[in-house]
Every structure is written in structure tokens, then in C-alpha cells.
Amino acid sequence: MAAAIVCYLAVASIFVTCTYGRATDYRKISLADLPKLFDDAALFDEVYDQRSVVSTPEMVPHWPGNDVKVGQVGGIAVDSNNEVVIFHRGSRTWQYNSFDENNRFIDPTGAIKENTLVRVDPVTGHAIDSFGAGRFYMPHGLTIDREGNLWVTDVGLHQVMKIPKGSQEPNLTLGVHLTPGSDDTHFCKPTDVAVASNGDFFVSDGYCNGRIMKFNKDGKLLHQWGRMFEGPAEKAGNADFFVPHSLALIESRDTICVADREHGRIQCFCAGMKNANETGVFVSSIMHREFGKVFAISYDSNLDVIYAVNGQTYAVAEVAGFTLELSGNIVEKWSPDGMGFQMPHDVAVSPDGSSIYVGEIRPDRVTKFRRV
């Protein structure tokens, strides 16, 4: 039945968007609601008969290959060729004493000596190439935009970098080297980037500042919103973040969603692509007791769903992947066969929606799932 609902959404979401117009006009889509979306009963029957097209994600065994060696996986992303890129920490681990009381990185060994970015063949699981040695201090987020550029965040450097397609060197770097801050030119442990088709990009900043920042393609700050709030989720405002940890841009709905990690929720806001004055306006919230913490989210335009991975809390023991309707309903849960997740840190989906990848920081691994 879960797979059936996903398939309903893949078709029905088109009609919801057309019928209700504005991207912010969300509504729940239940099985009972679906017939109301179609004036033509035959069309509904046709949609209904497609319910078995999409299957629940299944783990792909023996992927990646033995030649892919990674440390703690900060970020993972998939390019337009379905090639997978992993951003990891090599032999370095984030310890309790990795930063001082002012959030400055204090590891005396400097930049990580190993290559921290590895590109992997999606079918064979073998490494295609790797690079990044001697540049990064504490890798965190990774995004690949439509042009194939890599966007990375480093919480040790307190910087965001854009690495052009085919290059190993950044051509845009924001933030001040190894220097945390809270003004317009500094970050403090930035966590993730989301990039729009026009080149505008969003940064979740992050462990200290609890804010979302929007820039144009040249790195000019356009807008920012949010604040750090370490109180309970029940007392948090819509833009009160307790570690905004991951971003998912749903450009077709002019929406940017934020994994508010410690509050265990997903907060969605207007991205302001159509009207800049609406940037940061609250749209909706997704929160379930089963989440515990929400570490990462990724949007799949094929099924019009969000994938999320959670983390343990004292009240939630099960760590899993979640498939979510944009209305917030949990469609399905999934995890590695026979072992489950321990500490997933990022999730990514292939452009065609057939494959889902999860990177963990304990144990150091990447798991591939596929809809057969």
C-alpha cells in the first residue's frame, strides 16, 4: 500500500499544483481524497491501476566496491550522469575537543592529508577518481547543481566553496578561513547548500548561528532569516532552529525546506524565486515522534516526495530512512538489510529517482538503495 500511495502522488501532484496554483497552498492527499482531484472517473482508474509501478527502496548489496575507502561521510550527492560523489573526513573524526569554546577548529595537524572527495560509478560501485587532499579540515555538506558544479561546506574552515565541473579547485569561496563569525561575511560551522536553476543558492549556517542565508550566483547576500534556539521544539517558533543541518530546494513550488536537526522537524519556507519579498516566509512544518532528530533531507521531483534520515534520541531508538509526502505524511520507512542504520548523516537521490544513497558517520559507510 505504501508504494501505491507514492505512485498516486507521482501522478496526482501534477493536478494539485495546477488546481491550487500557488506553491504554498499545500493540502493532504489521502486515498479518500484522490478521486476528488479527477472529474474523469476513467482517468482516476488509470492512475489507480499504476499503483504497483513504484516499489519500496531495497538495499543494493556489495556497493560501493572495496576500492572505495571513506572516513566519516559528511555529504553525498548525485550528478546528472548518476555518478555519486562522496565528501568524507578520511582519517579525521569530529571529537568533543575538535573546537574551542569560540568554535575555532584546533586540530594541530591542519588540513586532512587524504583525498576527501571521491566519485563513484553508480553501477559497479568502483571509484572513478578522487581529490581534495590538503584542502579540507572538517568536511560536512555536499551539493551538485544542474551544471555539475560541486558545492561543499567545511565546518572547520567555516567556509562554503563552489568547485566548477571538471575542476578540483574552487572558483568561489565564502566565509573567512578558519574564522567563525555571525556577520554577513562569516559563517560558523555551515552545514549545507541548495542551488537554484538561476544560480541563486541557500546556505544553512549552521551549528552556531542557526540561520538560512540566500545568495545570488556571484555570492552576494540577498536575504537571511532564522535564529539559534536551543529550547524544546514545542516552544520553538517557525524560524527558531536548533542546528539547521540539511536543505532541500523544491523549485517547482518555490520552497526551501530545512532539516531542523535537534528539534526533530522539517521547516519549509518560500524560496523567493518568484517574488524576492516572500523569501523566508513560513510555508509548512513536518514533524513526527518517530523522527527523533532529522539529520538530512533530499527532494525527489519524480515522485514529488522528500527523503529523510533521522537520528537516535532518548525517546526514539529506531534509525531509518523515511519517504514523506509534501503534506507531511510518512509513506514508507526503509533501512539496510539485517543491520539497520547507526548514524546517517546525509541522503541523496539520483536524478531519475531510481536510486537513493545514505552516508553515515558511524560506521563510516555509504549504502545504496534502489527501487526495482
Short mmCIF file of C-alpha atoms in Angstrom, two decimals:
data_model
loop_
_atom_site.label_atom_id
_atom_site.label_comp_id
_atom_site.label_asym_id
_atom_site.label_seq_id
_atom_site.Cartn_x
_atom_site.Cartn_y
_atom_site.Cartn_z
CA MET A 1 0.00 0.00 0.00
CA ALA A 2 2.89 2.40 0.75
CA ALA A 3 4.23 2.01 -2.76
CA ALA A 4 0.74 2.60 -4.11
CA ILE A 5 0.47 5.94 -2.30
CA VAL A 6 3.82 7.08 -3.65
CA CYS A 7 2.69 6.26 -7.17
CA TYR A 8 -0.59 8.11 -6.65
CA LEU A 9 1.41 11.17 -5.63
CA ALA A 10 3.70 10.96 -8.62
CA VAL A 11 0.70 11.47 -10.90
CA ALA A 12 -1.74 13.35 -8.69
CA SER A 13 0.73 16.05 -7.61
CA ILE A 14 0.61 17.48 -11.13
CA PHE A 15 -3.11 18.09 -10.78
CA VAL A 16 -2.76 19.50 -7.27
CA THR A 17 -0.26 22.09 -8.49
CA CYS A 18 -2.48 23.09 -11.42
CA THR A 19 -5.64 23.16 -9.35
CA TYR A 20 -4.40 25.08 -6.37
CA GLY A 21 -1.96 27.37 -8.12
CA ARG A 22 0.37 28.84 -5.52
CA ALA A 23 3.17 26.65 -4.27
CA THR A 24 2.30 27.49 -0.69
CA ASP A 25 -1.22 26.08 -0.94
CA TYR A 26 -0.40 22.61 0.38
CA ARG A 27 -3.02 20.05 1.28
CA LYS A 28 -3.02 16.45 2.39
CA ILE A 29 -3.57 13.84 -0.27
CA SER A 30 -5.14 10.70 1.16
CA LEU A 31 -6.58 7.74 -0.68
CA ALA A 32 -10.03 9.06 0.05
CA ASP A 33 -9.15 12.49 -1.35
CA LEU A 34 -7.70 11.28 -4.62
CA PRO A 35 -10.99 10.71 -6.54
CA LYS A 36 -11.95 14.33 -5.81
CA LEU A 37 -8.96 15.52 -7.82
CA PHE A 38 -10.29 13.98 -11.02
CA ASP A 39 -13.51 14.88 -12.80
CA ASP A 40 -12.97 11.96 -15.15
CA ALA A 41 -13.53 8.66 -13.31
CA ALA A 42 -11.74 6.77 -16.06
CA LEU A 43 -8.66 8.91 -15.55
CA PHE A 44 -8.70 8.12 -11.84
CA ASP A 45 -9.00 4.41 -12.63
CA GLU A 46 -5.98 4.72 -14.90
CA VAL A 47 -3.97 6.31 -12.10
CA TYR A 48 -5.20 3.71 -9.64
CA ASP A 49 -4.05 0.91 -11.93
CA GLN A 50 -0.49 2.27 -11.87
CA ARG A 51 -0.13 1.67 -8.13
CA SER A 52 2.41 -1.16 -8.45
CA VAL A 53 4.88 0.76 -10.64
CA VAL A 54 6.96 2.04 -7.71
CA SER A 55 8.49 -0.36 -5.20
CA THR A 56 9.85 0.20 -1.71
CA PRO A 57 13.61 1.01 -1.69
CA GLU A 58 15.78 -2.10 -1.38
CA MET A 59 19.42 -2.14 -0.35
CA VAL A 60 21.93 -2.90 -3.11
CA PRO A 61 24.46 -5.40 -1.67
CA HIS A 62 28.22 -5.03 -2.13
CA TRP A 63 28.02 -1.39 -3.08
CA PRO A 64 30.32 0.52 -3.20
CA GLY A 65 33.31 -1.57 -4.26
CA ASN A 66 36.21 -2.49 -2.00
CA ASP A 67 38.39 0.17 -3.63
CA VAL A 68 36.22 2.95 -2.17
CA LYS A 69 37.59 3.76 1.28
CA VAL A 70 35.89 6.53 3.21
CA GLY A 71 36.00 8.05 6.66
CA GLN A 72 33.07 9.76 8.33
CA VAL A 73 30.73 10.68 5.47
CA GLY A 74 29.76 14.32 5.71
CA GLY A 75 27.94 14.70 2.40
CA ILE A 76 26.81 12.71 -0.60
CA ALA A 77 25.33 13.85 -3.93
CA VAL A 78 24.49 12.52 -7.40
CA ASP A 79 25.21 14.35 -10.67
CA SER A 80 23.24 14.38 -13.93
CA ASN A 81 25.16 11.30 -15.14
CA ASN A 82 24.05 9.42 -11.99
CA GLU A 83 27.66 9.36 -10.77
CA VAL A 84 27.89 9.51 -6.98
CA VAL A 85 30.23 11.90 -5.17
CA ILE A 86 31.13 11.31 -1.52
CA PHE A 87 32.57 14.03 0.74
CA HIS A 88 34.26 12.37 3.71
CA ARG A 89 36.75 13.08 6.51
CA GLY A 90 39.43 10.49 5.80
CA SER A 91 41.21 9.53 9.00
CA ARG A 92 39.85 12.53 10.91
CA THR A 93 36.87 12.29 13.25
CA TRP A 94 34.88 15.04 14.91
CA GLN A 95 35.78 14.81 18.60
CA TYR A 96 34.48 16.70 21.61
CA ASN A 97 37.71 18.72 21.63
CA SER A 98 37.93 19.46 17.89
CA PHE A 99 36.74 23.03 18.52
CA ASP A 100 37.43 25.52 21.30
CA GLU A 101 34.81 27.47 23.24
CA ASN A 102 34.75 30.09 20.47
CA ASN A 103 34.04 27.44 17.79
CA ARG A 104 37.53 27.67 16.30
CA PHE A 105 38.95 24.43 14.92
CA ILE A 106 42.00 23.46 16.95
CA ASP A 107 43.38 20.22 15.47
CA PRO A 108 47.15 20.93 15.20
CA THR A 109 47.65 18.58 12.23
CA GLY A 110 45.99 21.04 9.82
CA ALA A 111 44.19 20.00 6.67
CA ILE A 112 43.25 16.37 6.07
CA LYS A 113 46.04 14.59 4.21
CA GLU A 114 43.86 12.10 2.31
CA ASN A 115 41.60 12.79 -0.65
CA THR A 116 38.22 13.74 0.77
CA LEU A 117 36.11 13.76 -2.42
CA VAL A 118 35.60 10.51 -4.31
CA ARG A 119 33.50 9.98 -7.42
CA VAL A 120 31.91 6.53 -7.72
CA ASP A 121 30.40 4.61 -10.64
CA PRO A 122 26.71 4.12 -9.78
CA VAL A 123 26.57 0.62 -11.28
CA THR A 124 29.90 -1.01 -10.45
CA GLY A 125 30.48 0.90 -7.23
CA HIS A 126 34.15 1.39 -8.13
CA ALA A 127 35.97 4.70 -7.70
CA ILE A 128 36.29 6.86 -10.82
CA ASP A 129 38.56 9.48 -9.29
CA SER A 130 39.29 11.24 -6.01
CA PHE A 131 40.81 14.54 -4.90
CA GLY A 132 40.74 17.14 -2.13
CA ALA A 133 43.85 16.16 -0.13
CA GLY A 134 45.40 19.00 1.85
CA ARG A 135 42.42 21.37 1.46
CA PHE A 136 39.67 20.50 3.93
CA TYR A 137 39.58 20.43 7.72
CA MET A 138 36.16 19.02 8.64
CA PRO A 139 34.04 18.15 5.57
CA HIS A 140 30.30 18.45 6.03
CA GLY A 141 27.79 19.21 3.26
CA LEU A 142 27.90 18.43 -0.47
CA THR A 143 25.57 19.50 -3.28
CA ILE A 144 25.85 19.14 -7.07
CA ASP A 145 23.97 21.74 -9.09
CA ARG A 146 22.40 21.30 -12.54
CA GLU A 147 25.63 22.39 -14.24
CA GLY A 148 27.66 19.73 -12.45
CA ASN A 149 29.41 22.13 -10.06
CA LEU A 150 30.23 20.84 -6.59
CA TRP A 151 29.25 22.92 -3.57
CA VAL A 152 30.83 21.96 -0.26
CA THR A 153 30.73 23.20 3.31
CA ASP A 154 33.56 22.76 5.80
CA VAL A 155 32.65 23.32 9.45
CA GLY A 156 36.33 23.52 10.44
CA LEU A 157 37.18 26.15 7.85
CA HIS A 158 33.80 27.89 8.38
CA GLN A 159 33.59 28.23 4.63
CA VAL A 160 31.42 27.40 1.63
CA MET A 161 33.10 26.58 -1.70
CA LYS A 162 31.97 26.10 -5.28
CA ILE A 163 34.15 23.74 -7.35
CA PRO A 164 33.37 24.01 -11.09
CA LYS A 165 32.59 20.90 -13.09
CA GLY A 166 35.80 19.25 -14.29
CA SER A 167 37.97 21.17 -11.80
CA GLN A 168 39.48 20.31 -8.46
CA GLU A 169 39.91 23.90 -7.33
CA PRO A 170 37.16 26.25 -6.10
CA ASN A 171 36.30 29.35 -8.07
CA LEU A 172 34.09 30.80 -5.33
CA THR A 173 34.80 30.72 -1.61
CA LEU A 174 32.62 32.41 1.01
CA GLY A 175 33.49 32.82 4.66
CA VAL A 176 36.79 33.60 6.31
CA HIS A 177 39.45 30.88 6.53
CA LEU A 178 39.27 29.11 9.94
CA THR A 179 37.41 32.10 11.40
CA PRO A 180 33.86 31.71 12.75
CA GLY A 181 31.51 34.67 12.89
CA SER A 182 27.92 35.81 12.69
CA ASP A 183 28.01 38.84 10.39
CA ASP A 184 27.27 38.95 6.66
CA THR A 185 30.75 37.81 5.60
CA HIS A 186 31.31 34.98 8.09
CA PHE A 187 29.81 31.57 8.76
CA CYS A 188 30.01 29.47 11.89
CA LYS A 189 30.09 25.77 11.03
CA PRO A 190 27.93 25.97 7.87
CA THR A 191 26.21 22.69 7.12
CA ASP A 192 24.67 22.54 3.63
CA VAL A 193 23.95 24.32 0.32
CA ALA A 194 20.96 24.22 -2.04
CA VAL A 195 21.28 25.72 -5.55
CA ALA A 196 18.53 27.07 -7.79
CA SER A 197 18.49 26.86 -11.58
CA ASN A 198 19.21 30.60 -11.89
CA GLY A 199 22.37 30.26 -9.78
CA ASP A 200 20.97 31.65 -6.52
CA PHE A 201 21.94 29.46 -3.59
CA PHE A 202 20.99 28.92 0.03
CA VAL A 203 23.34 28.09 2.92
CA SER A 204 22.30 26.64 6.27
CA ASP A 205 24.56 28.26 8.85
CA GLY A 206 24.56 26.00 10.90
CA TYR A 207 25.80 24.81 14.30
CA CYS A 208 26.23 28.27 15.84
CA ASN A 209 24.15 30.91 14.07
CA GLY A 210 21.00 28.91 13.31
CA ARG A 211 20.15 30.87 10.20
CA ILE A 212 19.45 30.41 6.49
CA MET A 213 21.26 32.72 4.05
CA LYS A 214 20.35 33.30 0.40
CA PHE A 215 22.99 34.48 -2.10
CA ASN A 216 22.98 35.30 -5.79
CA LYS A 217 25.19 33.38 -8.21
CA ASP A 218 28.12 35.71 -7.54
CA GLY A 219 27.99 35.23 -3.79
CA LYS A 220 26.19 38.46 -2.90
CA LEU A 221 23.99 38.08 0.17
CA LEU A 222 20.34 38.65 -0.73
CA HIS A 223 18.44 37.65 2.40
CA GLN A 224 18.76 35.79 5.68
CA TRP A 225 16.37 34.54 8.33
CA GLY A 226 16.25 32.35 11.43
CA ARG A 227 18.00 32.21 14.79
CA MET A 228 19.51 29.60 17.07
CA PHE A 229 17.04 28.35 19.65
CA GLU A 230 18.18 25.54 21.92
CA GLY A 231 14.91 25.14 23.75
CA PRO A 232 12.37 22.36 23.11
CA ALA A 233 10.64 22.12 19.76
CA GLU A 234 7.28 22.76 21.39
CA LYS A 235 8.41 26.27 22.29
CA ALA A 236 10.28 26.99 19.05
CA GLY A 237 8.98 29.47 16.51
CA ASN A 238 8.83 28.60 12.85
CA ALA A 239 12.31 30.02 12.18
CA ASP A 240 13.87 29.01 15.52
CA PHE A 241 16.48 26.43 14.53
CA PHE A 242 18.47 24.09 16.73
CA VAL A 243 21.14 23.17 14.17
CA PRO A 244 19.73 23.65 10.64
CA HIS A 245 21.58 20.66 9.21
CA SER A 246 20.35 19.99 5.67
CA LEU A 247 18.48 21.75 2.86
CA ALA A 248 16.13 20.64 0.08
CA LEU A 249 15.03 23.09 -2.59
CA ILE A 250 11.70 22.36 -4.26
CA GLU A 251 11.96 24.90 -7.04
CA SER A 252 8.71 23.92 -8.75
CA ARG A 253 6.89 25.00 -5.57
CA ASP A 254 9.23 27.93 -4.79
CA THR A 255 10.02 26.28 -1.47
CA ILE A 256 13.19 25.68 0.54
CA CYS A 257 12.96 23.05 3.30
CA VAL A 258 15.28 22.85 6.29
CA ALA A 259 16.13 19.83 8.45
CA ASP A 260 15.96 21.41 11.91
CA ARG A 261 18.03 18.59 13.36
CA GLU A 262 17.79 18.83 17.12
CA HIS A 263 14.15 19.89 17.07
CA GLY A 264 13.34 16.79 15.00
CA ARG A 265 11.38 18.60 12.33
CA ILE A 266 11.43 19.83 8.72
CA GLN A 267 10.61 23.52 8.28
CA CYS A 268 9.66 24.78 4.82
CA PHE A 269 9.76 28.40 3.66
CA CYS A 270 9.19 30.38 0.50
CA ALA A 271 12.40 30.43 -1.54
CA GLY A 272 11.55 33.79 -3.09
CA MET A 273 12.39 32.76 -6.64
CA LYS A 274 9.19 34.31 -7.98
CA ASN A 275 8.90 37.18 -5.52
CA ALA A 276 12.02 38.12 -3.60
CA ASN A 277 9.92 39.87 -0.97
CA GLU A 278 8.48 36.50 0.07
CA THR A 279 11.87 34.91 0.77
CA GLY A 280 11.81 33.19 4.14
CA VAL A 281 8.04 33.33 4.61
CA PHE A 282 6.95 30.23 6.51
CA VAL A 283 5.06 27.60 4.48
CA SER A 284 4.72 24.38 6.47
CA SER A 285 6.23 22.07 9.08
CA ILE A 286 6.71 18.31 9.11
CA MET A 287 7.21 16.70 12.50
CA HIS A 288 6.72 13.15 13.72
CA ARG A 289 7.53 11.47 17.01
CA GLU A 290 9.30 8.75 15.01
CA PHE A 291 11.91 11.22 13.75
CA GLY A 292 13.80 11.86 16.94
CA LYS A 293 16.36 14.04 15.18
CA VAL A 294 16.26 14.88 11.47
CA PHE A 295 19.77 14.78 10.06
CA ALA A 296 19.23 15.15 6.32
CA ILE A 297 16.59 15.60 3.63
CA SER A 298 16.52 15.31 -0.16
CA TYR A 299 13.73 16.09 -2.62
CA ASP A 300 12.78 13.70 -5.45
CA SER A 301 10.93 15.54 -8.21
CA ASN A 302 9.97 12.26 -9.91
CA LEU A 303 7.68 11.16 -7.09
CA ASP A 304 7.25 14.59 -5.51
CA VAL A 305 8.42 13.28 -2.15
CA ILE A 306 11.07 14.11 0.44
CA TYR A 307 13.54 11.52 1.67
CA ALA A 308 14.77 11.98 5.24
CA VAL A 309 17.11 10.18 7.62
CA ASN A 310 16.84 10.51 11.36
CA GLY A 311 18.98 10.01 14.45
CA GLN A 312 18.53 8.44 17.85
CA THR A 313 17.23 10.28 20.91
CA TYR A 314 16.39 9.01 24.37
CA ALA A 315 12.81 8.56 23.20
CA VAL A 316 13.46 7.19 19.69
CA ALA A 317 15.65 4.14 19.14
CA GLU A 318 14.89 3.23 15.52
CA VAL A 319 17.09 4.93 12.93
CA ALA A 320 15.69 4.71 9.41
CA GLY A 321 15.05 6.37 6.09
CA PHE A 322 11.64 7.97 5.60
CA THR A 323 9.70 8.75 2.45
CA LEU A 324 7.44 11.73 3.05
CA GLU A 325 4.63 13.33 1.15
CA LEU A 326 4.98 17.10 0.97
CA SER A 327 1.88 17.25 3.14
CA GLY A 328 3.99 15.58 5.83
CA ASN A 329 2.58 12.04 5.80
CA ILE A 330 5.08 9.19 6.18
CA VAL A 331 4.67 6.96 3.13
CA GLU A 332 7.29 4.34 3.91
CA LYS A 333 10.33 3.54 6.05
CA TRP A 334 13.47 1.74 4.89
CA SER A 335 16.90 0.74 6.19
CA PRO A 336 19.83 -1.57 5.31
CA ASP A 337 19.04 -5.27 5.32
CA GLY A 338 19.93 -7.08 8.51
CA MET A 339 21.91 -4.25 10.12
CA GLY A 340 19.95 -1.01 10.05
CA PHE A 341 21.42 2.45 10.22
CA GLN A 342 23.54 3.66 13.10
CA MET A 343 24.22 7.33 12.44
CA PRO A 344 23.19 8.51 8.96
CA HIS A 345 24.42 12.00 8.12
CA ASP A 346 23.26 12.70 4.57
CA VAL A 347 20.85 11.37 1.95
CA ALA A 348 20.75 11.90 -1.83
CA VAL A 349 18.57 10.69 -4.70
CA SER A 350 19.53 10.11 -8.33
CA PRO A 351 18.02 12.44 -10.99
CA ASP A 352 15.72 9.69 -12.28
CA GLY A 353 14.58 8.79 -8.77
CA SER A 354 15.60 5.15 -9.07
CA SER A 355 18.43 5.18 -6.51
CA ILE A 356 18.81 6.59 -3.00
CA TYR A 357 22.14 6.92 -1.19
CA VAL A 358 22.79 7.35 2.52
CA GLY A 359 26.15 8.31 4.03
CA GLU A 360 26.90 7.61 7.69
CA ILE A 361 29.44 8.87 10.18
CA ARG A 362 29.16 5.72 12.29
CA PRO A 363 30.08 3.34 10.83
CA ASP A 364 31.96 5.05 8.00
CA ARG A 365 29.96 3.83 5.02
CA VAL A 366 27.64 4.61 2.13
CA THR A 367 24.59 2.47 1.39
CA LYS A 368 22.73 2.39 -1.91
CA PHE A 369 19.03 1.66 -2.22
CA ARG A 370 17.15 1.06 -5.43
CA ARG A 371 13.53 0.98 -6.47
CA VAL A 372 13.26 -2.12 -8.65
#
